[in-house]
XYZ file of C-alpha atoms in Angstrom:
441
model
C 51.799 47.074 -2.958
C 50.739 50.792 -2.567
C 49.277 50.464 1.067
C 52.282 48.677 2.040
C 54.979 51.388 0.794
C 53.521 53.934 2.806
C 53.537 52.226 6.430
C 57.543 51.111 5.304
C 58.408 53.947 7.884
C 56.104 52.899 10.358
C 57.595 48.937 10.314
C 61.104 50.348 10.879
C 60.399 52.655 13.369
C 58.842 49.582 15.056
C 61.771 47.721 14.265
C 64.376 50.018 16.044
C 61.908 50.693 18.855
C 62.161 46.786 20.041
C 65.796 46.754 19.446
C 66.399 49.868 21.296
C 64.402 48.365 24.171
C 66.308 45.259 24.117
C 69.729 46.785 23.880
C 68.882 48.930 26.835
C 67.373 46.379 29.124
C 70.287 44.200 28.941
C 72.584 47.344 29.949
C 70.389 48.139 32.217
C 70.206 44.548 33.709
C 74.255 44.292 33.669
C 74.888 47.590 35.401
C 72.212 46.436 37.877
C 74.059 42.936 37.829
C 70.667 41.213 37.081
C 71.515 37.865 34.906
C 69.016 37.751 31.598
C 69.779 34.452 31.079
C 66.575 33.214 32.003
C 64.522 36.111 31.688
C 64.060 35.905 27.577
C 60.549 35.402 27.661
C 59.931 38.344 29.979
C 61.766 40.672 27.519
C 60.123 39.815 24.629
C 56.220 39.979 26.250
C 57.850 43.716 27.676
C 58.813 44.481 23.916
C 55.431 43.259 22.935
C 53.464 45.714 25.584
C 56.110 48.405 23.902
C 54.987 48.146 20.913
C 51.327 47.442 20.952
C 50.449 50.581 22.991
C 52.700 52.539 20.939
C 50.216 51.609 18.039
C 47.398 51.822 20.076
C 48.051 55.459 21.382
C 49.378 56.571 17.737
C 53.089 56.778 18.709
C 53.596 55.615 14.777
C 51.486 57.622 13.215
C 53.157 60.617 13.917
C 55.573 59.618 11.167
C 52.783 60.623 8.858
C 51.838 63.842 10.152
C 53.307 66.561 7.946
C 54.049 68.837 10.995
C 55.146 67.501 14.274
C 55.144 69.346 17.589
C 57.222 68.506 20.303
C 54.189 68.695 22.515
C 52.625 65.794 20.464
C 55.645 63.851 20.135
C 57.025 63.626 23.690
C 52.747 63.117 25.174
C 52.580 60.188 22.702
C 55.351 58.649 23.510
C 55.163 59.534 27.328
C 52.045 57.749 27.335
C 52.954 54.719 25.835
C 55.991 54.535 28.107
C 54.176 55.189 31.288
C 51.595 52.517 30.482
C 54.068 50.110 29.440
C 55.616 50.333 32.939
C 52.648 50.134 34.608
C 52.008 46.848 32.881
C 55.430 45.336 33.158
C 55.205 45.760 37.141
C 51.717 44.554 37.118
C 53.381 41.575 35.008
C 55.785 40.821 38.109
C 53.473 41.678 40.656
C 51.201 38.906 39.115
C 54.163 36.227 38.466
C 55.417 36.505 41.610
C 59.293 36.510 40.631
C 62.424 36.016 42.786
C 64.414 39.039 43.786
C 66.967 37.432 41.217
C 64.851 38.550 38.028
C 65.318 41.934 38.174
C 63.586 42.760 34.542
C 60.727 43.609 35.741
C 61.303 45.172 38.934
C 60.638 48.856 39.254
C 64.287 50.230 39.696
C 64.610 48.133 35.824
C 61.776 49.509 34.948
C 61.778 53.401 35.585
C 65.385 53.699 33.676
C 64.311 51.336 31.155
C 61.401 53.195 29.753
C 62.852 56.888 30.539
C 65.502 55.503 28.104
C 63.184 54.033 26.153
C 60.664 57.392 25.522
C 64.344 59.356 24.300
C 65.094 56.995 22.230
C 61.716 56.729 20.243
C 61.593 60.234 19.906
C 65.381 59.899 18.263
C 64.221 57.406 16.021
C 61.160 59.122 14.813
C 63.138 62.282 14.099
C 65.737 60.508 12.077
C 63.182 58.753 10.255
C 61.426 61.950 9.188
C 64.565 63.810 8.288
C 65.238 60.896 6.006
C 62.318 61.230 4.744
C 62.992 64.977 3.617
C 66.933 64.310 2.133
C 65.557 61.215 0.188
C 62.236 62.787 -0.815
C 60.173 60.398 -3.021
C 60.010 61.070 -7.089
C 57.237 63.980 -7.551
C 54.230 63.775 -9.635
C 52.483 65.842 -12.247
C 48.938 65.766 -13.369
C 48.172 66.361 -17.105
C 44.946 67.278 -17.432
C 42.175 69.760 -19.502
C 41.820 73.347 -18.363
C 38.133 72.540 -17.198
C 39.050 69.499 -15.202
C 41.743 70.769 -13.298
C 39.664 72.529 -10.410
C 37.481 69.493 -9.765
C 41.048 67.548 -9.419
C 42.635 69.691 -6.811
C 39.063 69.648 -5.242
C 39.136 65.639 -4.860
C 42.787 66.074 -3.874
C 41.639 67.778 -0.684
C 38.705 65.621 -0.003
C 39.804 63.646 2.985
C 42.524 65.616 4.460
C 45.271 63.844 2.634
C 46.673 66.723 1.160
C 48.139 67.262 4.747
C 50.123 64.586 4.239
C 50.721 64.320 0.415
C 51.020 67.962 -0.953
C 48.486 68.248 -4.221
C 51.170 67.681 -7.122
C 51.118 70.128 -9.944
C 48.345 70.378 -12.710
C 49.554 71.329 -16.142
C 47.755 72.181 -19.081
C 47.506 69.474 -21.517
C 49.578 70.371 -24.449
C 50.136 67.263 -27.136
C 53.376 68.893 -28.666
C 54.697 71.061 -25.967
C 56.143 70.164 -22.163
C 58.704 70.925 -19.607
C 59.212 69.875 -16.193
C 61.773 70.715 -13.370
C 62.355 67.344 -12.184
C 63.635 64.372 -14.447
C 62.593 62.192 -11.717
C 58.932 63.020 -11.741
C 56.115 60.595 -12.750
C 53.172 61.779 -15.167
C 49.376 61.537 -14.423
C 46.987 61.877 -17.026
C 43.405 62.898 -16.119
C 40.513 61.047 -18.031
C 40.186 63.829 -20.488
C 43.892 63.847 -21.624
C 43.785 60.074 -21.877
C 41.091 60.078 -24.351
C 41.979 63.442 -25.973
C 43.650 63.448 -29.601
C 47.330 63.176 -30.524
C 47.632 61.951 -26.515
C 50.083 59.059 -27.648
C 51.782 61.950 -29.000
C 52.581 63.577 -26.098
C 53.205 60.009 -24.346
C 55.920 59.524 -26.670
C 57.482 62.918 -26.274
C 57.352 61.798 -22.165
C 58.351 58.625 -22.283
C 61.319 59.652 -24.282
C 62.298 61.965 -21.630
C 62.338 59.445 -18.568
C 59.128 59.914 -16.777
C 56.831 56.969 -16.729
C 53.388 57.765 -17.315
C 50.267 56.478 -15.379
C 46.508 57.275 -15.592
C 45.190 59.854 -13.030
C 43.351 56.892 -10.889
C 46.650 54.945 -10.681
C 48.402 57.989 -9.027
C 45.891 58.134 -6.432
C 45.798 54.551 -6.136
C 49.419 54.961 -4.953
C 49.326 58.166 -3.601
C 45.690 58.704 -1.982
C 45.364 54.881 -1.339
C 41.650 55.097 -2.612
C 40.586 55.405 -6.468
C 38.322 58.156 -6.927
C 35.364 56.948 -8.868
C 35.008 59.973 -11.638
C 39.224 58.925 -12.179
C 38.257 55.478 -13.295
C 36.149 56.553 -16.346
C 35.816 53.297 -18.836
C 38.743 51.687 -17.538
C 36.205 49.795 -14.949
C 37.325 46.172 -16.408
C 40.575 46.279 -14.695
C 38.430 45.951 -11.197
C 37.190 42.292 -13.169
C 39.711 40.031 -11.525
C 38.108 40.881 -8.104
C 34.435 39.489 -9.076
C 34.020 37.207 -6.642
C 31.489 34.640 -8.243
C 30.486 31.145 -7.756
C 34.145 29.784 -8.335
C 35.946 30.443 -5.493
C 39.597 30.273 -5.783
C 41.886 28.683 -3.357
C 42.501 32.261 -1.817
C 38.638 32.671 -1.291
C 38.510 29.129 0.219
C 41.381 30.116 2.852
C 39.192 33.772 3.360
C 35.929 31.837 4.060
C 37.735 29.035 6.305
C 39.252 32.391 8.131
C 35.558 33.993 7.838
C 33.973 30.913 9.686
C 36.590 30.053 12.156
C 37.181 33.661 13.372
C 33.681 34.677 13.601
C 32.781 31.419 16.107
C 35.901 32.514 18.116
C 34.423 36.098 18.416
C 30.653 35.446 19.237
C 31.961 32.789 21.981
C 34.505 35.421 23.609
C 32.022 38.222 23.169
C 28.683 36.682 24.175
C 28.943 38.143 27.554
C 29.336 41.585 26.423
C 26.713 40.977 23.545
C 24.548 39.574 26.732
C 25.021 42.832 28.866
C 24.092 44.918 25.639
C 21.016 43.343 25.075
C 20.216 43.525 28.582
C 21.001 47.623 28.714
C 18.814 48.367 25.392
C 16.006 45.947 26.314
C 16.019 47.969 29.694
C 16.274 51.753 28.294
C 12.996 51.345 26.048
C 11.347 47.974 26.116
C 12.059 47.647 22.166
C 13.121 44.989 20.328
C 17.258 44.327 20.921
C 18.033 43.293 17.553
C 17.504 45.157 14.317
C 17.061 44.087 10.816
C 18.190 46.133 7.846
C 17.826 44.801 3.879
C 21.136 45.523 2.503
C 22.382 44.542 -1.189
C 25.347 41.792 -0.654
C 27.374 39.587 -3.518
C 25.983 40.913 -7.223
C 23.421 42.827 -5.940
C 21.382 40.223 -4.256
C 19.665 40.951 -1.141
C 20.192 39.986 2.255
C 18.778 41.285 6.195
C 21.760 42.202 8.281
C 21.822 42.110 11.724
C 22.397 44.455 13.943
C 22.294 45.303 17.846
C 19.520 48.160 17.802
C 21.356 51.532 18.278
C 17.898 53.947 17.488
C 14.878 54.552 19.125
C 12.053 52.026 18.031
C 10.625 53.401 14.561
C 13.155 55.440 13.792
C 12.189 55.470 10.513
C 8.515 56.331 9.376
C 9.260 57.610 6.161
C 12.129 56.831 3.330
C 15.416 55.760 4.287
C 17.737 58.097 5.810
C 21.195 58.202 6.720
C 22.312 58.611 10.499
C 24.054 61.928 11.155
C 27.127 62.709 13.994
C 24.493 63.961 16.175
C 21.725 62.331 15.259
C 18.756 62.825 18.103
C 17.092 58.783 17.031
C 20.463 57.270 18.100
C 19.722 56.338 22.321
C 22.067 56.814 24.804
C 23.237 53.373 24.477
C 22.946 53.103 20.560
C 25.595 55.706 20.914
C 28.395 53.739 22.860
C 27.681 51.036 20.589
C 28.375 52.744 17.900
C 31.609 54.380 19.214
C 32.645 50.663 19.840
C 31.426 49.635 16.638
C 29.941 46.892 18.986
C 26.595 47.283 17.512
C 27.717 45.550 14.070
C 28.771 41.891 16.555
C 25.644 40.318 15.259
C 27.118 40.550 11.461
C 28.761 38.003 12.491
C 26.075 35.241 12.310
C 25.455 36.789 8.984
C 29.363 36.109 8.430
C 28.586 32.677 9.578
C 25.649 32.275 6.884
C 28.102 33.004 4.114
C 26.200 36.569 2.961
C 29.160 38.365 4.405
C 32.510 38.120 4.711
C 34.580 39.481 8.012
C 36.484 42.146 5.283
C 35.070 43.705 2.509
C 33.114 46.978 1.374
C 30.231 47.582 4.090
C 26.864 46.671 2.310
C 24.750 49.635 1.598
C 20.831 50.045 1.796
C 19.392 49.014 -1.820
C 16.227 52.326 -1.231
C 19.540 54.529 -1.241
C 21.672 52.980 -3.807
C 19.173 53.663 -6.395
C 20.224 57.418 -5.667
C 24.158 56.632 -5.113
C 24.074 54.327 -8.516
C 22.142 57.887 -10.330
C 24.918 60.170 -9.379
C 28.080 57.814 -8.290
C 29.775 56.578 -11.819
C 31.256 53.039 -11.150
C 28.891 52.210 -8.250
C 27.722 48.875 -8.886
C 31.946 47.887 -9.223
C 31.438 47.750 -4.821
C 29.238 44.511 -5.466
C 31.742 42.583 -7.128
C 33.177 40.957 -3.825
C 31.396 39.611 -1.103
C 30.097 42.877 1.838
C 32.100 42.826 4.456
C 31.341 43.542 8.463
C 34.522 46.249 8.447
C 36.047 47.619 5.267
C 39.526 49.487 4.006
C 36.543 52.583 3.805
C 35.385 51.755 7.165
C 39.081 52.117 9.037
C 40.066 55.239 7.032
C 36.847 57.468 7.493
C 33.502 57.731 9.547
C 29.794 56.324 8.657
C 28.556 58.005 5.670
C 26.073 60.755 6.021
C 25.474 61.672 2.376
C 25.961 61.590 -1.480
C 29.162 62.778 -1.222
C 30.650 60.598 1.926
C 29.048 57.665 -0.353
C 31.589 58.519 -3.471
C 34.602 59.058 -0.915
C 33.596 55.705 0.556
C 33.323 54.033 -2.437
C 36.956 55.803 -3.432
C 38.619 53.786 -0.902
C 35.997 50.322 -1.452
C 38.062 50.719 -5.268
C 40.966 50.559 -3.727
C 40.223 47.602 -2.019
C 39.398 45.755 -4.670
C 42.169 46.535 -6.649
C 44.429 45.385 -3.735
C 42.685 42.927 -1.877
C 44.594 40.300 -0.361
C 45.821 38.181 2.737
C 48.047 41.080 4.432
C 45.629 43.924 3.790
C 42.707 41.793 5.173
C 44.854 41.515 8.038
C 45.394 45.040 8.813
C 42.488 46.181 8.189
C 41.409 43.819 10.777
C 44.236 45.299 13.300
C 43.370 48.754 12.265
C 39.208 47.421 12.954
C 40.193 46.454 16.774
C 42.524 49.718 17.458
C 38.838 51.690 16.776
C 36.937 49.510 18.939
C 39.876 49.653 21.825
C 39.896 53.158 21.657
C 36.068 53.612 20.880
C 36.642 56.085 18.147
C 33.732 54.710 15.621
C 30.669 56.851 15.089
């Protein structure tokens, strides 16, 4: 799986983080003559703490930055040390333990994670020069003179050329070709694909050693998101996603999760959903919860529900999309949003079977007639069941025009194309590491 290839790095830099810990506490713990014999449990919740703040304060991400600073490095992972210490001694402070377990007790502790922090920052260096001795195989794009422009542009369109340099673009040629790598994989843009004597120039390829995808299957690897313009007629191959009136066993376990999850959340959250209410009831007077029609499975309608983040009658006109700084969204609203708290009442809707807990975010059907004019491949989004957080929704912010709309629905693609069991799950885990660290808008 394409989403999966690229956080390979990021699993085994996890990996060696928790056995570095491990190896250290026990030397630690038998220089300090501290038996671990009956301290397993306490290791593995302090490897836990370890690694779940190093994903929440981005300690793994830095593998995918193409330049790292030593600044950045060393704060990140000084950060996630220091917190993890301060929760392992507020671990034994609340357990109470004997002077015999030692694990958790500060003069463990301090050494532990000092170790701990040099070690990381070993492990992510190794891991990147790796990376650059054992380089992945390159790509090239084929494509028409006038197309090439408008492919570097969509290259660029979400910063991921920072991490994945734009390949080369060649000038289709059916008889003639050279490259300078015989490991490197061809891309062929729409217009090559349906150009003349194409099959042609396959064969010449082929023949060389260089497999040959279509332009939208490089990015689907690449870009992890499927440009809609890259799809052209080759929208059929999104068909095995419809998700119709027989549900598979797969969409059976997905609902079951749906249901089972969402009554879990509303009971654990109804005291913060209570306190919200209370706050934007308070600020204005207006109503607390806001109905929106939004187009759900095949294009039917449905009202979502939301916690009201906007003045009352914020709208008076047609339909308009919410802005970064957008002077309707209240004081409140604009927490909410950060939180991406406000969406919490999706969840009944989640309940009612007209969404599902992962999926593309449903749009508004007064501005999809405008998105479905200018977007090619639009309507593909309404295939599967709208979702209250998305594979767009964790990889870039609310949508603010035409343009976010076709980016968002570049990554919506992708999740249909991919959709599964371990995606669903992290885009759920990459869902709650926004609303820890309140970076929604």
């Amino acid at each position: 799986m394409s989403w999966s290839r690229h956080r390979f790095p990021l699993t085994v830099a996890a990996g060696l983080d928790g056995a570095g810990l491990v190896a250290l506490a026990i030397t630690i713990n038998g220089l300090r003559q501290s038996n671990l014999a009956h301290q397993q449990l306490l290791l593995l919740a302090l490897t836990l703490i370890y690694l779940s703040l190093g994903w929440l304060f981005g300690s793994y991400t830095l593998l995918k930055l193409a330049r790292l600073r030593w600044t950045q490095l060393l704060l990140r992972l000084g950060i996630t040390s220091a917190a993890s210490l301060v929760a392992g001694a507020l671990l034994g402070w609340l357990l109470r333990l004997p002077p015999e377990i030692g694990l958790l007790h500060r003069g463990s502790l301090i050494p532990l994670f000092s170790l701990v922090t040099l070690w990381s920052a070993l492990v992510r260096l190794g891991l990147r020069q790796g990376q650059r001795l054992s380089p992945l195989p390159g790509w090239q794009i084929v494509a028409l003179a006038n197309e090439a422009e408008a492919i570097a542009r969509e290259w660029h369109r979400d910063g991921a050329s920072g991490q994945t340099p734009v390949p080369a673009i060649l000038s289709f040629s059916p008889t003639l070709w050279s490259t300078q790598s015989p490991h490197t994989a061809i891309a062929l843009s729409s217009g090559v694909a349906t150009a003349a004597n194409v099959q042609q120039f396959c064969q010449l390829v082929v023949g060389e050693g260089h497999p040959v995808l279509s332009l939208a299957a490089m990015a689907e690897q690449e870009l992890q998101r499927i440009p809609p313009r890259w799809v052209g007629d080759q929208w059929l191959l999104f068909s095995s996603r419809i998700d119709g009136e027989h549900s598979t066993v797969e969409q059976q376990l997905k609902r079951f999760a749906d249901v089972v999850i969402s009554v879990l959340l509303l009971l654990v959250t109804s005291p913060i959903l209570a306190l919200a209410a209370v706050a934007i009831r308070a600020q204005d007077g207006g109503p607390v919860i806001y109905r929106q029609q939004r187009t759900g499975l095949l294009g039917q309608p449905f009202a979502v529900l939301k916690l009201r983040t906007m003045v009352p009658q914020a709208e008076r006109g047609e339909a308009l999309w919410a802005t970064e700084h957008d002077a309707r969204i209240t004081p409140i609203g604009r927490w909410l949003r950060r939180t991406r708290l406000d969406e919490l009442p999706q969840l009944i809707n989640v309940l009612r079977g007209e969404m599902s807990l992962i999926g593309p975010r449903p749009e508004r059907p007064e501005l999809e007639d405008r998105l479905e004019a200018e977007i090619p491949n639009y309507r593909l989004r309404h295939w599967v069941r709208p979702g209250l957080s998305g594979w767009a929704q964790v990889n870039m912010p609310y949508t603010a025009s035409v343009e976010d709309s076709e980016l968002k629905l570049s990554y919506d693609l992708f999740y249909l194309r991919n959709a599964g069991l371990w995606l669903d799950l992290l885009i759920l885990v990459r869902t709650i590491k926004i609303v820890l660290k309140a970076a929604g808008r």
